[in-house]
Short mmCIF file of the C-alpha atoms (twelve columns), coordinates in Angstrom:
data_MODEL
# 
_entry.id   MODEL 
# 
loop_
_atom_site.group_PDB 
_atom_site.id 
_atom_site.type_symbol 
_atom_site.label_atom_id 
_atom_site.label_alt_id 
_atom_site.label_comp_id 
_atom_site.label_asym_id 
_atom_site.label_seq_id 
_atom_site.Cartn_x 
_atom_site.Cartn_y 
_atom_site.Cartn_z 
_atom_site.pdbx_PDB_model_num 
ATOM 1   C CA . UNK A 1   66.021 122.391 107.655 1 
ATOM 2   C CA . UNK A 2   67.666 119.014 107.301 1 
ATOM 3   C CA . UNK A 3   68.995 118.727 110.889 1 
ATOM 4   C CA . UNK A 4   65.401 118.599 112.185 1 
ATOM 5   C CA . UNK A 5   64.929 115.376 110.213 1 
ATOM 6   C CA . UNK A 6   67.853 113.653 111.908 1 
ATOM 7   C CA . UNK A 7   67.039 112.205 115.345 1 
ATOM 8   C CA . UNK A 8   69.484 112.331 118.234 1 
ATOM 9   C CA . UNK A 9   71.312 109.038 118.595 1 
ATOM 10  C CA . UNK A 10  71.995 107.006 121.713 1 
ATOM 11  C CA . UNK A 11  74.413 104.938 119.607 1 
ATOM 12  C CA . UNK A 12  76.504 105.862 116.558 1 
ATOM 13  C CA . UNK A 13  74.447 106.489 113.424 1 
ATOM 14  C CA . UNK A 14  74.274 103.392 111.244 1 
ATOM 15  C CA . UNK A 15  74.965 103.095 107.534 1 
ATOM 16  C CA . UNK A 16  71.197 103.409 106.989 1 
ATOM 17  C CA . UNK A 17  71.126 106.579 109.140 1 
ATOM 18  C CA . UNK A 18  73.945 108.153 107.115 1 
ATOM 19  C CA . UNK A 19  72.191 107.102 103.933 1 
ATOM 20  C CA . UNK A 20  69.102 109.014 105.125 1 
ATOM 21  C CA . UNK A 21  71.244 112.034 106.043 1 
ATOM 22  C CA . UNK A 22  72.946 111.912 102.620 1 
ATOM 23  C CA . UNK A 23  69.582 111.738 100.828 1 
ATOM 24  C CA . UNK A 24  68.346 114.765 102.786 1 
ATOM 25  C CA . UNK A 25  71.619 116.625 102.051 1 
ATOM 26  C CA . UNK A 26  71.337 115.786 98.357  1 
ATOM 27  C CA . UNK A 27  67.758 117.125 98.309  1 
ATOM 28  C CA . UNK A 28  69.025 120.461 99.678  1 
ATOM 29  C CA . UNK A 29  71.667 120.907 96.978  1 
ATOM 30  C CA . UNK A 30  70.585 123.553 94.461  1 
ATOM 31  C CA . UNK A 31  68.658 122.116 91.494  1 
ATOM 32  C CA . UNK A 32  71.093 123.516 88.919  1 
ATOM 33  C CA . UNK A 33  73.824 121.350 90.465  1 
ATOM 34  C CA . UNK A 34  71.645 118.391 91.430  1 
ATOM 35  C CA . UNK A 35  70.250 117.827 87.926  1 
ATOM 36  C CA . UNK A 36  73.757 117.142 86.609  1 
ATOM 37  C CA . UNK A 37  74.357 114.375 89.147  1 
ATOM 38  C CA . UNK A 38  70.936 112.714 89.158  1 
ATOM 39  C CA . UNK A 39  72.439 109.470 87.785  1 
ATOM 40  C CA . UNK A 40  75.338 109.359 90.263  1 
ATOM 41  C CA . UNK A 41  74.881 106.602 92.840  1 
ATOM 42  C CA . UNK A 42  75.489 107.647 96.455  1 
ATOM 43  C CA . UNK A 43  76.581 104.783 98.695  1 
ATOM 44  C CA . UNK A 44  77.613 104.683 102.356 1 
ATOM 45  C CA . UNK A 45  80.231 102.183 103.528 1 
ATOM 46  C CA . UNK A 46  81.998 101.877 106.863 1 
ATOM 47  C CA . UNK A 47  85.548 102.346 105.480 1 
ATOM 48  C CA . UNK A 48  87.397 102.572 102.181 1 
ATOM 49  C CA . UNK A 49  88.493 99.148  100.971 1 
ATOM 50  C CA . UNK A 50  92.148 98.047  100.903 1 
ATOM 51  C CA . UNK A 51  92.518 98.913  97.206  1 
ATOM 52  C CA . UNK A 52  91.392 102.485 97.851  1 
ATOM 53  C CA . UNK A 53  93.694 102.729 100.875 1 
ATOM 54  C CA . UNK A 54  96.652 101.670 98.720  1 
ATOM 55  C CA . UNK A 55  95.644 103.773 95.720  1 
ATOM 56  C CA . UNK A 56  95.162 106.915 97.842  1 
ATOM 57  C CA . UNK A 57  98.243 106.109 99.965  1 
ATOM 58  C CA . UNK A 58  96.260 106.540 103.170 1 
ATOM 59  C CA . UNK A 59  98.071 106.294 106.490 1 
ATOM 60  C CA . UNK A 60  94.796 105.250 108.070 1 
ATOM 61  C CA . UNK A 61  91.346 104.323 106.739 1 
ATOM 62  C CA . UNK A 62  90.081 107.252 108.848 1 
ATOM 63  C CA . UNK A 63  91.908 109.680 106.523 1 
ATOM 64  C CA . UNK A 64  89.215 109.593 103.810 1 
ATOM 65  C CA . UNK A 65  85.638 110.825 104.373 1 
ATOM 66  C CA . UNK A 66  84.357 110.320 100.839 1 
ATOM 67  C CA . UNK A 67  85.396 109.361 97.328  1 
ATOM 68  C CA . UNK A 68  84.100 109.995 93.839  1 
ATOM 69  C CA . UNK A 69  84.402 106.956 91.553  1 
ATOM 70  C CA . UNK A 70  83.642 107.272 87.867  1 
ATOM 71  C CA . UNK A 71  84.228 109.579 84.955  1 
ATOM 72  C CA . UNK A 72  84.236 113.318 85.508  1 
ATOM 73  C CA . UNK A 73  81.732 115.247 83.392  1 
ATOM 74  C CA . UNK A 74  84.511 116.558 81.145  1 
ATOM 75  C CA . UNK A 75  85.283 112.920 80.219  1 
ATOM 76  C CA . UNK A 76  81.565 112.143 79.749  1 
ATOM 77  C CA . UNK A 77  81.436 114.919 77.168  1 
ATOM 78  C CA . UNK A 78  83.772 112.795 75.037  1 
ATOM 79  C CA . UNK A 79  81.827 109.549 75.353  1 
ATOM 80  C CA . UNK A 80  82.826 108.562 78.893  1 
ATOM 81  C CA . UNK A 81  84.277 105.265 79.983  1 
ATOM 82  C CA . UNK A 82  82.187 102.311 78.768  1 
ATOM 83  C CA . UNK A 83  80.573 100.335 81.559  1 
ATOM 84  C CA . UNK A 84  81.598 102.733 84.332  1 
ATOM 85  C CA . UNK A 85  79.116 103.666 87.060  1 
ATOM 86  C CA . UNK A 86  79.508 107.096 88.598  1 
ATOM 87  C CA . UNK A 87  79.367 106.747 92.366  1 
ATOM 88  C CA . UNK A 88  79.990 108.834 95.446  1 
ATOM 89  C CA . UNK A 89  81.125 106.789 98.419  1 
ATOM 90  C CA . UNK A 90  80.663 108.247 101.883 1 
ATOM 91  C CA . UNK A 91  82.714 106.528 104.589 1 
ATOM 92  C CA . UNK A 92  80.703 106.247 107.780 1 
ATOM 93  C CA . UNK A 93  83.367 105.578 110.404 1 
ATOM 94  C CA . UNK A 94  85.759 108.347 109.265 1 
ATOM 95  C CA . UNK A 95  82.817 110.786 109.015 1 
ATOM 96  C CA . UNK A 96  81.642 109.876 112.519 1 
ATOM 97  C CA . UNK A 97  85.186 110.149 113.873 1 
ATOM 98  C CA . UNK A 98  85.574 113.622 112.327 1 
ATOM 99  C CA . UNK A 99  82.120 114.583 113.636 1 
ATOM 100 C CA . UNK A 100 83.108 113.582 117.191 1 
ATOM 101 C CA . UNK A 101 86.458 115.390 116.967 1 
ATOM 102 C CA . UNK A 102 85.029 118.652 115.651 1 
ATOM 103 C CA . UNK A 103 81.530 118.787 117.112 1 
ATOM 104 C CA . UNK A 104 80.350 119.975 113.692 1 
ATOM 105 C CA . UNK A 105 76.701 119.342 112.843 1 
ATOM 106 C CA . UNK A 106 76.546 115.851 111.303 1 
ATOM 107 C CA . UNK A 107 74.084 116.859 108.590 1 
ATOM 108 C CA . UNK A 108 76.290 119.805 107.587 1 
ATOM 109 C CA . UNK A 109 79.360 117.589 107.553 1 
ATOM 110 C CA . UNK A 110 77.715 114.968 105.318 1 
ATOM 111 C CA . UNK A 111 76.471 117.746 103.020 1 
ATOM 112 C CA . UNK A 112 79.990 119.209 102.822 1 
ATOM 113 C CA . UNK A 113 81.534 115.829 101.908 1 
ATOM 114 C CA . UNK A 114 78.785 115.139 99.387  1 
ATOM 115 C CA . UNK A 115 79.214 118.530 97.689  1 
ATOM 116 C CA . UNK A 116 82.983 118.067 97.641  1 
ATOM 117 C CA . UNK A 117 82.635 114.710 95.892  1 
ATOM 118 C CA . UNK A 118 80.080 116.156 93.454  1 
ATOM 119 C CA . UNK A 119 82.774 118.721 92.618  1 
ATOM 120 C CA . UNK A 120 84.999 115.846 91.544  1 
ATOM 121 C CA . UNK A 121 82.191 114.667 89.243  1 
ATOM 122 C CA . UNK A 122 82.515 118.054 87.548  1 
ATOM 123 C CA . UNK A 123 86.258 117.449 87.192  1 
ATOM 124 C CA . UNK A 124 87.278 119.938 89.878  1 
ATOM 125 C CA . UNK A 125 90.452 119.318 91.858  1 
ATOM 126 C CA . UNK A 126 90.712 119.516 95.659  1 
ATOM 127 C CA . UNK A 127 92.345 122.948 95.230  1 
ATOM 128 C CA . UNK A 128 89.425 124.098 93.040  1 
ATOM 129 C CA . UNK A 129 86.940 122.884 95.657  1 
ATOM 130 C CA . UNK A 130 88.816 124.615 98.492  1 
ATOM 131 C CA . UNK A 131 88.833 127.861 96.549  1 
ATOM 132 C CA . UNK A 132 85.088 127.588 95.845  1 
ATOM 133 C CA . UNK A 133 84.311 126.784 99.492  1 
ATOM 134 C CA . UNK A 134 86.403 129.772 100.633 1 
ATOM 135 C CA . UNK A 135 84.359 132.041 98.348  1 
ATOM 136 C CA . UNK A 136 80.982 130.823 99.630  1 
# 
């Protein structure tokens, strides 16, 4: 199980720590899903940048745990967007804040955010993802 790989922290997990957690979470995603996102870059940053904050109309940079950037698979089927790099951004500080507020297992939380953003790669809306998560 992934949580055994993650050491207890005396200080907040770093970007490198969350990167390790994300890699372990990605490895646990079923192969039939994972093979479709093998070329998607997963990157951890502390916060969304100012452009993302404006674009998403965030009240606070803590309001966004992750973001999918790129062309959804349905767009790729029609040739995609030239020069675009598909990327999932995980935002460390908002994830850690949510983790502290909820007491949820950090590995499970990162996995949840990662799967949610992978859903966007497949062109699913937030409502679609909520419905899928409710069914699981």
